[in-house]
Coordinates of C-alpha atoms in Angstrom, one line a residue:
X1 CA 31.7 86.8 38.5
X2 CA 35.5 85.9 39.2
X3 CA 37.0 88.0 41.9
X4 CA 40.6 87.9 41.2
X5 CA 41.6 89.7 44.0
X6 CA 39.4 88.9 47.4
X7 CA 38.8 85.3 48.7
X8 CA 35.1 84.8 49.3
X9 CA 33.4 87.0 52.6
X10 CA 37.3 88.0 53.2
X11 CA 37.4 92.3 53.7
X12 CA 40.4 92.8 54.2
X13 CA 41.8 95.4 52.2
X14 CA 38.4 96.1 50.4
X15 CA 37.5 99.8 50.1
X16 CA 34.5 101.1 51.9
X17 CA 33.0 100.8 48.3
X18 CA 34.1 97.3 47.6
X19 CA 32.2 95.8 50.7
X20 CA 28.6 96.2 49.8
X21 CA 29.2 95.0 46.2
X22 CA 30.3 92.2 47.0
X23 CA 27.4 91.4 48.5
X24 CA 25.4 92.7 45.1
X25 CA 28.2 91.0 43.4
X26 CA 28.5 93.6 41.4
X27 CA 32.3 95.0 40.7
X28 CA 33.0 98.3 41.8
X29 CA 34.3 101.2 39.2
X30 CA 37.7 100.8 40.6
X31 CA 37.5 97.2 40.4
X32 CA 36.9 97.2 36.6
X33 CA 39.8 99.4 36.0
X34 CA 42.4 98.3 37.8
X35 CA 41.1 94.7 36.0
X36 CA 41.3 96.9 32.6
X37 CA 44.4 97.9 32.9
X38 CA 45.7 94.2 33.9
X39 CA 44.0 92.7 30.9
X40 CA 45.9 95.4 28.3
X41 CA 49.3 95.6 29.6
X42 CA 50.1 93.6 26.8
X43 CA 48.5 95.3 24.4
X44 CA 49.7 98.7 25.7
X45 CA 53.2 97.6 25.5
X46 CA 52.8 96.6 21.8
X47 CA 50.3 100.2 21.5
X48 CA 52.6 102.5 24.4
X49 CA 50.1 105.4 24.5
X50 CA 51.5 108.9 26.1
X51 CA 51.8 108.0 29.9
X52 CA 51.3 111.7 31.2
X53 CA 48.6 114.7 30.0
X54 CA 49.6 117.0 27.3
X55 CA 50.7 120.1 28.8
X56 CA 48.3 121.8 30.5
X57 CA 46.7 125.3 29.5
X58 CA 48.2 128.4 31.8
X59 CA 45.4 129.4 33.2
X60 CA 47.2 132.3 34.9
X61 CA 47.3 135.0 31.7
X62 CA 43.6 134.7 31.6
X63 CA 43.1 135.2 35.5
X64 CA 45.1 137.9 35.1
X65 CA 43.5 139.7 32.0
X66 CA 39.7 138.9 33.3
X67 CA 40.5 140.5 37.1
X68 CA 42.0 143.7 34.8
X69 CA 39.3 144.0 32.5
X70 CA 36.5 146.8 32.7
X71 CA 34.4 146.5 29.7
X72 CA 32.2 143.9 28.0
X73 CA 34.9 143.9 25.1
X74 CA 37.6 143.5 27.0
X75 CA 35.9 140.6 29.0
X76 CA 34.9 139.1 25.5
X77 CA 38.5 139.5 24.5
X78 CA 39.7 136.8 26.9
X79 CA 36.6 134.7 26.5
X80 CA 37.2 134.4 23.1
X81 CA 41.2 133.7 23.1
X82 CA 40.3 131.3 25.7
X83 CA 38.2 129.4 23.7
X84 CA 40.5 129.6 20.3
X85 CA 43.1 128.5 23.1
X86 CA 41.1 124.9 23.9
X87 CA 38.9 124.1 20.6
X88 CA 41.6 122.5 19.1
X89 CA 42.0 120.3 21.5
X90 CA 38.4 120.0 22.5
X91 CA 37.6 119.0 19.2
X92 CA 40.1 116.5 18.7
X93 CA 38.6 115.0 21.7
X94 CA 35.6 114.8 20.6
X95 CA 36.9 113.0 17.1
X96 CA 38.7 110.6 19.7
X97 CA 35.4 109.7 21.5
X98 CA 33.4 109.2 18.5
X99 CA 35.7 106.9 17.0
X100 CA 35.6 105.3 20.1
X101 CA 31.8 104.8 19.8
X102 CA 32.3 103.6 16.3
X103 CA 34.9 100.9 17.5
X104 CA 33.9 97.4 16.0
X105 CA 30.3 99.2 14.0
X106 CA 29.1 98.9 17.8
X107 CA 27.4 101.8 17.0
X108 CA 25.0 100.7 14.6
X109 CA 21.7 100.1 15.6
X110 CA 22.7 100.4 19.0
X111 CA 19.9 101.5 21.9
X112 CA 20.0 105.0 22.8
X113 CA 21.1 104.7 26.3
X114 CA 23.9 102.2 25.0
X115 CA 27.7 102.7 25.5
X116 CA 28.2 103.9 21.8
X117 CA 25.5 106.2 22.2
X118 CA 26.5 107.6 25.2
X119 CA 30.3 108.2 23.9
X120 CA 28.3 110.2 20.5
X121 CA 26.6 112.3 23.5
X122 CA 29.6 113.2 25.2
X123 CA 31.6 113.7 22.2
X124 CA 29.2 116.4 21.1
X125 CA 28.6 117.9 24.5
X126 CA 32.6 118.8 24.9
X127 CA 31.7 120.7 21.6
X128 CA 28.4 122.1 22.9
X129 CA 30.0 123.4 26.3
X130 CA 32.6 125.5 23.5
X131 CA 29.6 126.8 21.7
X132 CA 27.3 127.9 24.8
X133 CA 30.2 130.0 26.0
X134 CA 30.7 131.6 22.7
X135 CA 26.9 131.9 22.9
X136 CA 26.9 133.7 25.8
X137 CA 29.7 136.1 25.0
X138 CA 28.2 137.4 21.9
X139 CA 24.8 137.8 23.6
X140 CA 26.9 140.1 26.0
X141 CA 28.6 142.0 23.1
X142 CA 24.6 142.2 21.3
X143 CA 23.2 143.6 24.9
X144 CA 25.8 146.3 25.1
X145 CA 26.6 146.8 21.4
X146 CA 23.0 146.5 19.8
X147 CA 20.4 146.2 22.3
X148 CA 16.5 145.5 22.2
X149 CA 15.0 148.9 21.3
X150 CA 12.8 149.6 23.8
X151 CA 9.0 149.4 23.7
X152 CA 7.4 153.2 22.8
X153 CA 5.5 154.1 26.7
X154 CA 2.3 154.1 26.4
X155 CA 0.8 158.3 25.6
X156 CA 4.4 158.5 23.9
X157 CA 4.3 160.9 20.9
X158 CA 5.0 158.7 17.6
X159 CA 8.1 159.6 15.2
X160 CA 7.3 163.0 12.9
X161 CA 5.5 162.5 9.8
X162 CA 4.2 159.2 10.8
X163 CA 0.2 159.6 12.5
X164 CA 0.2 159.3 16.4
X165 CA -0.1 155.9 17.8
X166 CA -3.9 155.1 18.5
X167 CA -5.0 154.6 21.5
X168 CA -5.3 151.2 23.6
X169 CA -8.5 150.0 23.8
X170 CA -9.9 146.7 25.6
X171 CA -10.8 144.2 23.4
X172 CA -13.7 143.3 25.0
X173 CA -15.4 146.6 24.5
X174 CA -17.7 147.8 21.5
X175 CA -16.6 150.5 19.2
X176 CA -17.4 153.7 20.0
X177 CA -20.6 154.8 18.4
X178 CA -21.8 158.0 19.1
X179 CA -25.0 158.6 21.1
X180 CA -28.4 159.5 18.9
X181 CA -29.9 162.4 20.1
X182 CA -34.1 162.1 19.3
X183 CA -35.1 165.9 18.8
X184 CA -38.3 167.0 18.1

């Protein structure tokens, strides 16, 4: 592989990670970006993509509400705008990474521990994380809205006009039969 940038068993000005791959020859992550970008500056210029993040969410209203909340509903309340706050962007992500995967039909037929394959998993896992957290929140609302009825105790007294509740039995025992009394 050609190493644009380092003569051969020079280290000067190699990272601490740089060193032992070059004696792998393998490049390091950094190495294969900073090559990336050099090899589309061109094609950037022609394509200019947006050079800074989109403005980021204010976390600050949220931290605020959560550390004033006191209820279950309350806490769901800013779970749930948090979530309408990102899934438009999450999910436009997610479309960004699967077209990605899909770039040149590399997908197709494609191993599943390929690049395309792996860009499919993390598109739908940015999806899943949303979904889990909704997940969660309505299992809080269901265990203090509508929870599990409790098991009836055992020697409980069943509901009025329905028999009582027989009695527990091993399985391993007989039925009771009673005892035959020989009389003379």
């Amino acid at each position: 592989m050609d190493r644009p940038d380092f003569e051969p068993y020079d280290n000067v000005g190699r990272t601490a990670g740089q060193i032992p791959a070059s004696y792998t020859g393998t490049a390091t992550r950094d190495d294969l970006r900073r090559w990336s970008r050099r090899d589309s500056k061109e094609f950037l210029a022609q394509h200019p993509l947006p050079g800074t993040p989109p403005p980021a969410l204010d976390p600050g209203p949220y931290i605020a509400a959560l550390a004033a909340a006191r209820t279950p509903a309350e806490v769901s309340a800013v779970t749930q705008h948090l979530l309408d706050a990102v899934f438009p962007t999450v999910r436009e992500v997610s479309h960004l990474l699967v077209d990605i995967a899909r770039w040149g039909g590399r997908h197709r037929s494609a191993a599943p521990d390929s690049p395309p394959k792996m860009l499919m998993t993390a598109a739908s896992r940015c999806l899943d994380a949303l979904a889990l957290a909704d997940q969660a929140d309505i299992q809080v609302l269901r265990d203090e809205y509508d929870p599990v009825p409790k098991p009836p105790q055992p020697g409980t007294e069943s509901a009025p006009g329905l028999p009582p509740t027989p009695p527990a039995s091993s399985p391993a025992s007989a039925p009771h039969r009673p005892a035959t009394r020989n009389t003379p």
